[in-house]
Tab-separated table of C-alpha atoms in Angstrom:
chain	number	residue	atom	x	y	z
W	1	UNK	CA	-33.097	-23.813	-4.940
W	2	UNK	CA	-31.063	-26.082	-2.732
W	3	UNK	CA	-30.623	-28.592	-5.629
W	4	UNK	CA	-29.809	-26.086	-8.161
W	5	UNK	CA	-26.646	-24.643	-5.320
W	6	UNK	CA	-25.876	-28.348	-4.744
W	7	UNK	CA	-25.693	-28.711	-8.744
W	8	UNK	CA	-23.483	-26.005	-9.458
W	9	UNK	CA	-21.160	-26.684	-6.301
W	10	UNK	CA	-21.035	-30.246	-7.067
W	11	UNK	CA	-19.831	-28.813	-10.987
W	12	UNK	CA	-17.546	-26.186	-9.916
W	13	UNK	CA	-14.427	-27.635	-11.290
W	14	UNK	CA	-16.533	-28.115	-14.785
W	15	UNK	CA	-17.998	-24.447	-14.385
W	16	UNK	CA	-14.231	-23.299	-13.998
W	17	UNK	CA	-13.710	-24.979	-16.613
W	18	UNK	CA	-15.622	-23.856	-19.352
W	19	UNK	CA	-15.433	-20.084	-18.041
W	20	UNK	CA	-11.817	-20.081	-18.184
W	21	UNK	CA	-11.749	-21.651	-21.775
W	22	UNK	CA	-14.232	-19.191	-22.949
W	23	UNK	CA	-12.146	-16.445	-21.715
W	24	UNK	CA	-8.962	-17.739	-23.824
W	25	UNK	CA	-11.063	-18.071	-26.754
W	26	UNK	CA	-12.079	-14.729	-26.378
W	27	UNK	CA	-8.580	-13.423	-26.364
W	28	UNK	CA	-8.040	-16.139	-29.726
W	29	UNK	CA	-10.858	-14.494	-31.433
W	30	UNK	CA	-10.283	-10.795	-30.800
W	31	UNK	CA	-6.507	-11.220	-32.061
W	32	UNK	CA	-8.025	-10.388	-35.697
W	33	UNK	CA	-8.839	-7.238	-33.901
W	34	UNK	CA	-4.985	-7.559	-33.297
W	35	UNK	CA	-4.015	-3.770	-33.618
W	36	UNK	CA	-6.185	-2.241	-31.120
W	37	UNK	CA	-5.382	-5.400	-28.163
W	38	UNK	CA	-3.803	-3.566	-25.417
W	39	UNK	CA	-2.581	-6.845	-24.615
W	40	UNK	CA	-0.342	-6.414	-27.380
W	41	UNK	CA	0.884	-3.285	-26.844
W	42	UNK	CA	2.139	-4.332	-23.112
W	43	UNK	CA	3.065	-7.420	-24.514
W	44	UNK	CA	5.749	-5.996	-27.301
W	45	UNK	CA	7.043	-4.040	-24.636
W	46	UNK	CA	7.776	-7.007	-21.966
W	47	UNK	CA	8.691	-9.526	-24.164
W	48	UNK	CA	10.815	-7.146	-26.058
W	49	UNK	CA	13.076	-6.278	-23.347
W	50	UNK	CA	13.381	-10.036	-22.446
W	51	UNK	CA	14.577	-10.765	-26.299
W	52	UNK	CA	16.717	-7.503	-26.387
W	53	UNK	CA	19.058	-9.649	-23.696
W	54	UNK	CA	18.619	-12.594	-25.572
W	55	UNK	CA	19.214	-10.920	-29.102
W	56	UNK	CA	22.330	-9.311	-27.666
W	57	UNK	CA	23.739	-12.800	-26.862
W	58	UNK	CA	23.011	-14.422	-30.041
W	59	UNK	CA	23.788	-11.536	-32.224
W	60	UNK	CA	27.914	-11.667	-30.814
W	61	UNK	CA	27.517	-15.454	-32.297
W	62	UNK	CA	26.257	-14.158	-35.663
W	63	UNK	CA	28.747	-10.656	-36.126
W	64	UNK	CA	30.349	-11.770	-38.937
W	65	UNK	CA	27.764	-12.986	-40.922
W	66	UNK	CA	26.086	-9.668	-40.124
W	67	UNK	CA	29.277	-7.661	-41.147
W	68	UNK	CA	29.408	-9.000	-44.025
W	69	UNK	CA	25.920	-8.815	-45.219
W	70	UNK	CA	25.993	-4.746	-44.144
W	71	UNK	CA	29.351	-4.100	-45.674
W	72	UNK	CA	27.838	-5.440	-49.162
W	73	UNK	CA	25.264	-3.605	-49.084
W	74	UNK	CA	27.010	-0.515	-48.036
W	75	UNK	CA	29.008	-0.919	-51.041
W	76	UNK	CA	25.941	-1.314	-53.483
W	77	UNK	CA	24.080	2.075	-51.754
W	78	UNK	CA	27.175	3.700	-52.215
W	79	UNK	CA	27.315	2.814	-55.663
W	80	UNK	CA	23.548	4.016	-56.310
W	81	UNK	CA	24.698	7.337	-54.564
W	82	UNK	CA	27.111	7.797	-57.246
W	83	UNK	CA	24.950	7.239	-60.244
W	84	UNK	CA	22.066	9.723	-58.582
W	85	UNK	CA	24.727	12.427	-57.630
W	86	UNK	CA	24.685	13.952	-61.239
W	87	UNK	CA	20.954	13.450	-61.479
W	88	UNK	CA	19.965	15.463	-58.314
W	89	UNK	CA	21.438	18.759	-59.216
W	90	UNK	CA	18.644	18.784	-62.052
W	91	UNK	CA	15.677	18.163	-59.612
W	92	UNK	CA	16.878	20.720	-56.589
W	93	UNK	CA	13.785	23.219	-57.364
W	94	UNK	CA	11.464	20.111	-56.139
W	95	UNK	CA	9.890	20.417	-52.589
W	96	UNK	CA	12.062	17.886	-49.945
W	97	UNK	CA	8.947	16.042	-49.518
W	98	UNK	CA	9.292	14.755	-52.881
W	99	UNK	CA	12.782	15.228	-53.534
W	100	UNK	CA	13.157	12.836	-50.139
W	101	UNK	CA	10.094	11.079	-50.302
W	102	UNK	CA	10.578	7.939	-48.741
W	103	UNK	CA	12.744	7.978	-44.903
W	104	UNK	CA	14.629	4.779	-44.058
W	105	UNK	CA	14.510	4.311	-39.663
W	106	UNK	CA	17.309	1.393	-39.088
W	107	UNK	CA	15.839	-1.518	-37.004
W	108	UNK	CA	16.782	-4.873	-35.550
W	109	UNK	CA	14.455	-7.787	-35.891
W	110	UNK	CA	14.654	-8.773	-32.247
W	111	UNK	CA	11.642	-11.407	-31.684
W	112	UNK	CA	10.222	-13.353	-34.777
W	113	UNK	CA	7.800	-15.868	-35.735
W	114	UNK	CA	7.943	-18.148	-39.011
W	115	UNK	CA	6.850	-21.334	-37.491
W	116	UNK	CA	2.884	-19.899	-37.734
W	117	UNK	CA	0.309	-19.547	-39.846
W	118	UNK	CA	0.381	-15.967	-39.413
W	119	UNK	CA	3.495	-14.909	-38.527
W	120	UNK	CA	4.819	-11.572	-36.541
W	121	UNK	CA	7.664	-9.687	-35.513
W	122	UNK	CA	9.164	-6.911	-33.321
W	123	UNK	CA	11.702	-3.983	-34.368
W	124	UNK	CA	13.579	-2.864	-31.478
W	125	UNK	CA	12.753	0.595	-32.584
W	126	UNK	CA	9.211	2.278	-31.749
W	127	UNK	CA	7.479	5.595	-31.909
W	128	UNK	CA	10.689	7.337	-30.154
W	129	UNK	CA	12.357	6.653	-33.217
W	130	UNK	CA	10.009	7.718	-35.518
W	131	UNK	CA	8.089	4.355	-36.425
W	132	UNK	CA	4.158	4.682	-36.804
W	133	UNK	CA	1.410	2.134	-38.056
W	134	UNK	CA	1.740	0.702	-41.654
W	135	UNK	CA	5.206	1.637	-42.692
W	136	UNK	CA	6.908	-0.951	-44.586
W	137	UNK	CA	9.718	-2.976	-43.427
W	138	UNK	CA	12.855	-4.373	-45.880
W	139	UNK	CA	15.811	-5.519	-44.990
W	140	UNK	CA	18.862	-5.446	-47.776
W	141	UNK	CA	17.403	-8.390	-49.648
W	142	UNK	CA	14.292	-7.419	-49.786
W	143	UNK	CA	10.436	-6.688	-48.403
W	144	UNK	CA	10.028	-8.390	-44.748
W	145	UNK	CA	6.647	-6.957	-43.634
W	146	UNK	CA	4.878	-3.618	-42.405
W	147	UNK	CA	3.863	-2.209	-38.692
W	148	UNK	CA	0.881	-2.600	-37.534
W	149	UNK	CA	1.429	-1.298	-33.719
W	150	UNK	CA	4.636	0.377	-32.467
W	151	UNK	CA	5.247	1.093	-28.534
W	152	UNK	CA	7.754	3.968	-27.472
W	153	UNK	CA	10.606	1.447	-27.915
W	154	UNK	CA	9.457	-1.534	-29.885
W	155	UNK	CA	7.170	-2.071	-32.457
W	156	UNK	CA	5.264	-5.185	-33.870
W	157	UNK	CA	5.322	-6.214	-37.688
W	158	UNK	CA	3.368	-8.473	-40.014
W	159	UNK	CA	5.335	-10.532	-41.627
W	160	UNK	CA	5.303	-11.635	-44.870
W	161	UNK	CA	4.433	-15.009	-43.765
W	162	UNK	CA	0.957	-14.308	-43.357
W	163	UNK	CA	-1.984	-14.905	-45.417
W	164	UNK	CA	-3.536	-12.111	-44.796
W	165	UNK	CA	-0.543	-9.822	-46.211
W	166	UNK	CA	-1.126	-8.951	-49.695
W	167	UNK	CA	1.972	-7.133	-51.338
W	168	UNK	CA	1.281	-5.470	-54.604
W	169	UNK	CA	4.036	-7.084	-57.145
W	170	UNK	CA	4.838	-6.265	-60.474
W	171	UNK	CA	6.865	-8.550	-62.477
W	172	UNK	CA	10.167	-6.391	-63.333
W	173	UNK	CA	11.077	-8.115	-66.972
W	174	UNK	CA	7.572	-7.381	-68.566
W	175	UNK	CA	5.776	-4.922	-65.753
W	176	UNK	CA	2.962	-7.571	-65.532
W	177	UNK	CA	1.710	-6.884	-61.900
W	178	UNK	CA	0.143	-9.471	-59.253
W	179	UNK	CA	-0.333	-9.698	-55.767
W	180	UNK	CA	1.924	-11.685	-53.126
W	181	UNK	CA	0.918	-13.916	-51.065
W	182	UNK	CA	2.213	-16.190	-48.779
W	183	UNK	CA	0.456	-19.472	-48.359
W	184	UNK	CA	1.666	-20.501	-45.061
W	185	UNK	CA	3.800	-23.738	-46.820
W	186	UNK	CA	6.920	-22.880	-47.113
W	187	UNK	CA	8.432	-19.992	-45.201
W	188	UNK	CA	11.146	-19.638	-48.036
W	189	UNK	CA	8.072	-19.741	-50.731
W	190	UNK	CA	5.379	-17.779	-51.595
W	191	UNK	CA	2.227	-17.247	-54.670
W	192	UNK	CA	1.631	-14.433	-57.270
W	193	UNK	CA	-1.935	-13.918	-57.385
W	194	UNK	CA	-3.893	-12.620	-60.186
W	195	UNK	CA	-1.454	-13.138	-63.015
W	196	UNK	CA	-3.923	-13.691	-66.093
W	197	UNK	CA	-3.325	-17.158	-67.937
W	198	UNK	CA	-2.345	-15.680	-71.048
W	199	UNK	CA	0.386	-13.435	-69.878
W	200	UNK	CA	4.245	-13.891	-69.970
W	201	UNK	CA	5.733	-15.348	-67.114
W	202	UNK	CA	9.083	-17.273	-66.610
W	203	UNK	CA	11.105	-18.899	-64.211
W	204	UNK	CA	13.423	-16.397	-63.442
W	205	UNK	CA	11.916	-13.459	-63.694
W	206	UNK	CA	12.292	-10.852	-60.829
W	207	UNK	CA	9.132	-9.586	-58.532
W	208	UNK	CA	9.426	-6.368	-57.148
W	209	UNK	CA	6.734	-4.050	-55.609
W	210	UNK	CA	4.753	-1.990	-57.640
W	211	UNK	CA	4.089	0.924	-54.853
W	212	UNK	CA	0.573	1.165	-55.642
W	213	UNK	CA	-0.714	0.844	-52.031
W	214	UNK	CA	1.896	3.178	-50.475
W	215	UNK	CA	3.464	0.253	-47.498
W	216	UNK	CA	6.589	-0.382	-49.705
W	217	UNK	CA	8.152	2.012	-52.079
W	218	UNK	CA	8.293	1.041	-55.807
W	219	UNK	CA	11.042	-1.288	-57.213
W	220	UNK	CA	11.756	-3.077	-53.571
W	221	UNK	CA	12.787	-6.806	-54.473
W	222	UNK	CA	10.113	-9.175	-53.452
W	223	UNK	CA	11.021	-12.714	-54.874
W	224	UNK	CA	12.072	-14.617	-57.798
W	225	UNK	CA	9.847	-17.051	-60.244
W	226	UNK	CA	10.470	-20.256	-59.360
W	227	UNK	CA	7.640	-22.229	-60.801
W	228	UNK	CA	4.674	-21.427	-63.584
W	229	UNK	CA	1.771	-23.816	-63.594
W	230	UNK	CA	-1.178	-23.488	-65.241
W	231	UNK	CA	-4.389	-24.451	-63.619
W	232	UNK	CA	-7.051	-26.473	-65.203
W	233	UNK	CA	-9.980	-24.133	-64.960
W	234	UNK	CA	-8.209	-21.589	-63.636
W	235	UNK	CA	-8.510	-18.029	-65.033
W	236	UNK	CA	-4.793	-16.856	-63.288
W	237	UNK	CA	-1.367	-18.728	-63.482
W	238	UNK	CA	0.083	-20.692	-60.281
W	239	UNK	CA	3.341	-19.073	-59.746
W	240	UNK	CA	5.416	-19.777	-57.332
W	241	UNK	CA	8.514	-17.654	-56.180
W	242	UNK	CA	11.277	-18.407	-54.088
W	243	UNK	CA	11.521	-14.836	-51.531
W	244	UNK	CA	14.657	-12.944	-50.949
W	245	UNK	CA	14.790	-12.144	-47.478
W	246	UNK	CA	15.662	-15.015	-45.951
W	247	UNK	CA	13.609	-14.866	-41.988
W	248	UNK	CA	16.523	-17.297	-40.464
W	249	UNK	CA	19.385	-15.045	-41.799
W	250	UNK	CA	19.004	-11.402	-41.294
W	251	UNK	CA	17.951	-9.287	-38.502
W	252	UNK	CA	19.191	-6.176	-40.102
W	253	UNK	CA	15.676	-4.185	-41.174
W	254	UNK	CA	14.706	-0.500	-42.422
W	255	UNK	CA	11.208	0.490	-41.467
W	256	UNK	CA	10.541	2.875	-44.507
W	257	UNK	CA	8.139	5.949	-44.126
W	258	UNK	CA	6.405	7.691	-46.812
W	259	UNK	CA	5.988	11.794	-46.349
W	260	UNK	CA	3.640	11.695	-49.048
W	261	UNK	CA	1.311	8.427	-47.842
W	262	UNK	CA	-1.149	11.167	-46.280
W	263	UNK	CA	-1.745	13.136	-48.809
W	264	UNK	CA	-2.070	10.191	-51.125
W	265	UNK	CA	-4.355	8.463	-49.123
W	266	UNK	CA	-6.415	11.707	-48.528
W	267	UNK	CA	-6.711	12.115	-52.551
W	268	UNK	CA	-7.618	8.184	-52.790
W	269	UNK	CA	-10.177	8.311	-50.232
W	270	UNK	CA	-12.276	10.148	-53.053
W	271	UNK	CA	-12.648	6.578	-54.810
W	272	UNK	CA	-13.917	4.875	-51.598
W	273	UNK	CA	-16.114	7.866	-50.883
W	274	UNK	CA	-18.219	7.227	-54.545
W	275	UNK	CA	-18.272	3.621	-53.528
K	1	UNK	CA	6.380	-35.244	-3.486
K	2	UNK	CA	4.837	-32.346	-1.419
K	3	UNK	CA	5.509	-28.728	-3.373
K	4	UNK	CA	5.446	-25.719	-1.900
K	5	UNK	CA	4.284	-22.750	-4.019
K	6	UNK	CA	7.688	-21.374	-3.693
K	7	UNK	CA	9.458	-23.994	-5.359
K	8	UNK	CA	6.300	-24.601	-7.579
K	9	UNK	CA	7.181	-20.539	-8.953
K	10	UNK	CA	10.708	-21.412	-8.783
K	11	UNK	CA	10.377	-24.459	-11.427
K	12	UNK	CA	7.698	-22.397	-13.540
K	13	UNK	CA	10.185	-19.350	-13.627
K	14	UNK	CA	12.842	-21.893	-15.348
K	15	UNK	CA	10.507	-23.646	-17.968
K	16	UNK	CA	9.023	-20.377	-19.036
K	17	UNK	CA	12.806	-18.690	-19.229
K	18	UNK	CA	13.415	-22.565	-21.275
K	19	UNK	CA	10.901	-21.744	-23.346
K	20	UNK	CA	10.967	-18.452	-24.683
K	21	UNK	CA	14.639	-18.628	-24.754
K	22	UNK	CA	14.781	-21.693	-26.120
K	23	UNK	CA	11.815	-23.526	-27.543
K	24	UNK	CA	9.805	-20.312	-29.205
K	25	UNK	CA	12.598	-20.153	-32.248
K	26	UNK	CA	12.958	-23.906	-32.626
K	27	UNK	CA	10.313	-25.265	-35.596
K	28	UNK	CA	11.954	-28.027	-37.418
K	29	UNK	CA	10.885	-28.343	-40.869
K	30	UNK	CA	8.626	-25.638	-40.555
K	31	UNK	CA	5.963	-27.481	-38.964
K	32	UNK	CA	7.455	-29.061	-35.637
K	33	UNK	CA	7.257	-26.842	-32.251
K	34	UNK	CA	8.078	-28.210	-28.701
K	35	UNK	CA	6.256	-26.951	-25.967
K	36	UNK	CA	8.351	-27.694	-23.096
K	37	UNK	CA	6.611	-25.687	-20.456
K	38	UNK	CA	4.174	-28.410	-20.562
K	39	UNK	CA	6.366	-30.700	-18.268
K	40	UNK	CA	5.899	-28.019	-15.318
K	41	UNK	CA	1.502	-28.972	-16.072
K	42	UNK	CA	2.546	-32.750	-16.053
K	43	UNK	CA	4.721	-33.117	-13.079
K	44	UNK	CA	2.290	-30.971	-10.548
K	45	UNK	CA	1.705	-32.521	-7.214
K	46	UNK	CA	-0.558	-35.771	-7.859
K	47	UNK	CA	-2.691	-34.875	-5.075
K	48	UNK	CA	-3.468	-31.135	-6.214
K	49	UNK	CA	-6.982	-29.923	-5.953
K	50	UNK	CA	-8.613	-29.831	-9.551
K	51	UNK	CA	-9.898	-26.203	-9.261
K	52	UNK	CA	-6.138	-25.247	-8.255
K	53	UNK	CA	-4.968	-27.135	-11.074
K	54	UNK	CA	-7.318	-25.118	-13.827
K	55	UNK	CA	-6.669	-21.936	-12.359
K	56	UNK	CA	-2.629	-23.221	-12.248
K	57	UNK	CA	-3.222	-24.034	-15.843
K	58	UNK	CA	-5.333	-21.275	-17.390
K	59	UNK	CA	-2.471	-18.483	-15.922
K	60	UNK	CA	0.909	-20.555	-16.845
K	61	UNK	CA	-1.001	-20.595	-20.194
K	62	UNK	CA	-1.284	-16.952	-20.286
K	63	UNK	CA	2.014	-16.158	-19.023
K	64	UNK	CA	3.330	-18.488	-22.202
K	65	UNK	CA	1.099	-16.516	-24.358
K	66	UNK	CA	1.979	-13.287	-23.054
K	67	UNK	CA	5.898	-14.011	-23.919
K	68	UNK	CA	4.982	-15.775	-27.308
K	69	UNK	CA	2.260	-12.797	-28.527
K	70	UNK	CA	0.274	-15.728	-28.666
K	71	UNK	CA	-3.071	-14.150	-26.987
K	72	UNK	CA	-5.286	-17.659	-25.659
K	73	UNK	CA	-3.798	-20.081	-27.344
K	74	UNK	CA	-1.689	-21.504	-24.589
K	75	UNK	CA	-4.294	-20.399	-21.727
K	76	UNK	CA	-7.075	-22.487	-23.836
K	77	UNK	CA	-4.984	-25.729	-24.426
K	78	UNK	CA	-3.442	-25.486	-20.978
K	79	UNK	CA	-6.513	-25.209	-18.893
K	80	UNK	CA	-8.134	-28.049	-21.341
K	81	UNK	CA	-4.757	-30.113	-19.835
K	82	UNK	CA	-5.391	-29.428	-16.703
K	83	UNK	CA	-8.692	-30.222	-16.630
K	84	UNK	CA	-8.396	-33.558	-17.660
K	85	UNK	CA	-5.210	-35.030	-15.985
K	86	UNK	CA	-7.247	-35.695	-12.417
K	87	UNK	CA	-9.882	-37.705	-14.598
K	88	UNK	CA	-6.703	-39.194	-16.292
K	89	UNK	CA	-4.897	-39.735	-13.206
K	90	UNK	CA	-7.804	-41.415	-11.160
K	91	UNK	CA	-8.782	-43.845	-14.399
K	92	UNK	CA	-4.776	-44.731	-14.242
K	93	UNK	CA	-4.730	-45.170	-10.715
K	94	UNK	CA	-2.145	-48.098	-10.053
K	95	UNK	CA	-3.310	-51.533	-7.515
K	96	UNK	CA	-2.716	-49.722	-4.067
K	97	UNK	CA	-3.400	-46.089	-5.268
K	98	UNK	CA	-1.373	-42.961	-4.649
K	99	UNK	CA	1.349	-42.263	-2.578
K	100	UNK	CA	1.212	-38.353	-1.902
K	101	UNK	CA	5.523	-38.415	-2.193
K	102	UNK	CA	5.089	-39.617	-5.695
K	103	UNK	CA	5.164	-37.348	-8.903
K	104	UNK	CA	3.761	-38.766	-11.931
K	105	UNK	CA	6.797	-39.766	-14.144
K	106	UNK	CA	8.131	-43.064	-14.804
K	107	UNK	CA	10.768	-43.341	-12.134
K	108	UNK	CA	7.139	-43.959	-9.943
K	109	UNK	CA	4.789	-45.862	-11.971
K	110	UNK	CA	6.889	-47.620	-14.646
K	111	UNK	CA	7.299	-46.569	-18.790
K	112	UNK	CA	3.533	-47.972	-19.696
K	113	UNK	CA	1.920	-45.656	-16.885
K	114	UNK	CA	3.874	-42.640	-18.318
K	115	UNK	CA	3.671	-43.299	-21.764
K	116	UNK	CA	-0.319	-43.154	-22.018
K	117	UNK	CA	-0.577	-40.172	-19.201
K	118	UNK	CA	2.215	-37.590	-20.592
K	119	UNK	CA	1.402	-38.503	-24.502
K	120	UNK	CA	-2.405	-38.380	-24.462
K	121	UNK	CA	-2.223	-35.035	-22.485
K	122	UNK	CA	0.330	-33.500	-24.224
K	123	UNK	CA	-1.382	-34.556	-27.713
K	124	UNK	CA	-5.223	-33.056	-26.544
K	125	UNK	CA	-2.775	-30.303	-25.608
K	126	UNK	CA	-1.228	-29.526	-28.817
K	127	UNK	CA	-4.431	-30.629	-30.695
K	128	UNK	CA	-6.118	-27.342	-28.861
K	129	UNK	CA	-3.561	-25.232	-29.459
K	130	UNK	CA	-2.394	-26.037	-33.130
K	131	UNK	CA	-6.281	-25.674	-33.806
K	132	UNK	CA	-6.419	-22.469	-31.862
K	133	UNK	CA	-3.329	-21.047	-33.610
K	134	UNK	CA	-4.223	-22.099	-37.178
K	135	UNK	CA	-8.056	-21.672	-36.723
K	136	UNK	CA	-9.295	-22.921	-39.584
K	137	UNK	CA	-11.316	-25.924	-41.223
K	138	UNK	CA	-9.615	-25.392	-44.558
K	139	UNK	CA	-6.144	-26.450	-42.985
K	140	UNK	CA	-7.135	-29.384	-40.855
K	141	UNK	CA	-4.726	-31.756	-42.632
K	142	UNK	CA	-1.935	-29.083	-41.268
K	143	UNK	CA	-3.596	-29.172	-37.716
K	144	UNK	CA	-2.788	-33.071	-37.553
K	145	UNK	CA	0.330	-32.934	-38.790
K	146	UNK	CA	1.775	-30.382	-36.685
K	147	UNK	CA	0.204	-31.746	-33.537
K	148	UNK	CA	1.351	-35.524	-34.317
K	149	UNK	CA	5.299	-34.331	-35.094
K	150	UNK	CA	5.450	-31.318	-32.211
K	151	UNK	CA	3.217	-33.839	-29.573
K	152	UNK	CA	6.639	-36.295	-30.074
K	153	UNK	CA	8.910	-33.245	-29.782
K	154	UNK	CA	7.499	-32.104	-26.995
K	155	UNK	CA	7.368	-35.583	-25.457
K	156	UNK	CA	11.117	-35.994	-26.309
K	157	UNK	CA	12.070	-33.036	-24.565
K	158	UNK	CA	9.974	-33.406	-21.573
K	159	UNK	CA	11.269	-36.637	-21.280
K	160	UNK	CA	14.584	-35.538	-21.550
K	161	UNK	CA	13.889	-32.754	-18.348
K	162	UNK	CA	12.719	-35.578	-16.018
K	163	UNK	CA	15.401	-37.349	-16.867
K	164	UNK	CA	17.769	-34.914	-15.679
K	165	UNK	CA	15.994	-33.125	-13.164
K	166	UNK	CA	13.184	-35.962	-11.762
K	167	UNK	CA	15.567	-38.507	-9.801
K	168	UNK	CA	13.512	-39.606	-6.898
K	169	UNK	CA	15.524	-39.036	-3.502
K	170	UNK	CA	16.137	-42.156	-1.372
């Protein structure tokens, strides 16, 4: 007994050791569990605050490139207004829900990761504001990510730049549809998936989302084709595509909501249900 | 040199503010990260107890983490730092042994000395936390190269922070 006390005394420093490492890869390992991490959710809020003062520095720096980005597309919303001004008088019988189905909540990308293999960011904007779990986030260019956990004044995002985010594409030329995929190379890069061999597909053609799994709204630009390769042995084409929201450039996000994504949901549940 | 834990909080305060305001957005080519709170882990007190050290290094680690979302990645690699560098610093130990006024950076013990004790502990380091972060077998070639390019980043920039802030007073 005497020995065994003498042996773990004599070890304490190893014994420290090994229970402290176990207790940070505890905290690696439950990060897949990443929503429900409280954590996280004290986390966001700290370090959010600390990059809201740092944000507000750098942002005076970047004004005009800002400016300029918001007054263009300004213009181009304006323009769409005009060309769905005639059309909406038509469709004024439809409930709001439909009519307005998809609500825009202006954010700031305040904190932001591309340097990972799985990459995350934060919206200055939270639950207060009216941002909840697995809305879709686009900036002007195009998709940037979805929430995953909001706070009362921030919220976190997965990025794009994450393996494990799966956007559902559709080619916009021939309506082919894929999934995105980012393959943690190239932060201005990313794959369509599941593009069968003996489809059409150029360089240059246009990837938007096809809205089937109710993050993103249909038609929001994801990327253009950059490079078609075909794979020896491979049922699907390697494409390549070059994204348009460019993660060094713009800070200036929309979360996007979907009034209808419960009652879609609810209805699709049916299929998992069978299953 | 003898630290109090004042001026130990003091100098961890200003590497963490370094890094998150700093460091966290810098990733050259895509693949290169410095992490320059290490220097605070490297320039402890020669002399410091090595259960003081792990626990030292296990919560600066965390409070990284906590700032970078990055939940036990830099609490792992940290504490693994830490509990090497008395191993490291007795097998290192120079003819005549330690003076407790010393601090472990080449103004002391010379450029060889520092060379092999602040690059092979910042590269097991970065090794743990690249491997942490990236967590997976598949992408082991990535794991190398991003600890090999951010271990001389880091070492740059740590380097650089002695420099300026590690003059020995005569």
């Amino acid at each position: 007994m005497n020995k065994l006390f003498l042996f773990f005394s004599r070890n304490r420093v190893l014994f420290a050791f090994i229970l402290l490492e176990i207790c940070s890869f505890w905290l690696v390992v439950n990060k897949n569990s990443y929503q429900n991490a409280s954590f996280f959710l004290v986390s966001i809020e700290w370090s959010g605050r600390v990059e809201n003062v740092k944000n507000s520095i750098l942002q005076t720096l970047s004004l005009k490139d800002q400016n300029e980005k918001l007054m263009t597309e300004n213009a181009r919303l304006k323009e769409s207004l005009q060309n769905l001004q005639p059309k909406m008088g038509i469709r004024s019988d439809l409930p709001p829900e439909v009519l307005n189905r998809y609500y825009y909540v202006p954010a700031e990308v305040i904190n932001q990761t591309t340097e990972r293999m799985s990459n995350y960011l934060t919206l200055n904007k939270g639950r207060k504001d009216g941002i909840s779990e697995n809305m879709g986030i686009i900036s002007s260019s195009g998709v940037v990510g979805k929430v995953i956990n909001a706070s009362s004044n921030f919220s976190l995002g997965l990025s794009i730049l994450n393996p494990s985010f799966y956007i559902a594409s559709k080619l916009s030329r021939t309506g082919i549809q894929g999934s995105a995929k980012w393959d943690g190379q190239n932060i201005y890069k990313s794959k369509l998936l599941y593009v069968p061999m003996n489809l059409d597909v150029r360089v240059g053609d246009s990837i938007v989302t096809s809205g089937f799994n109710s993050v993103f709204p249909a038609g929001v630009p994801v990327g253009i084709v950059s490079d078609v390769n075909v794979q020896e042995g491979d049922a699907f084409l390697d494409i390549t595509f070059i994204l348009f929201h460019d993660f060094k450039k713009t800070s200036a996000v929309y979360s996007v909501g979907d009034r209808l994504k419960v009652e879609k949901d609810t209805l699709e549940q049916i299929i998992v249900a069978e299953q | 040199m003898k630290a109090s834990p004042f001026a130990l909080s003091i100098r961890f305060v200003l590497i963490l503010m370094t890094q998150i305001f700093f460091f966290k957005d810098i990733a050259i080519a895509g693949t290169t990260s410095g992490f320059i709170y290490v220097w605070f882990l490297l320039t402890l007190p020669i002399d410091m107890a090595p259960m003081t050290g792990l626990f030292l290094g296990f919560f600066s680690g965390l409070a990284v983490d906590f700032f970078m979302q990055t939940p036990g990645i830099h609490a792992g690699a940290s504490t693994l730092l830490m509990a090497l560098r008395p191993s490291l610093l007795k097998a290192l130990t120079p003819r005549g042994g330690y003076d407790p006024n010393q601090q472990p950076t080449f103004f002391f013990f010379g450029w060889p000395w520092y060379l092999t004790f602040s690059i092979s502990l910042i590269l097991v380091h970065h090794l743990l936390a690249f491997s942490l972060e990236i967590f997976s077998m598949e992408f082991s070639g990535l794991i190398v190269i991003k600890t090999l390019t951010s271990t001389l980043f880091t070492w740059v920039c740590i380097t650089t922070v002695i420099l300026l802030t590690g003059m020995p007073r005569r």
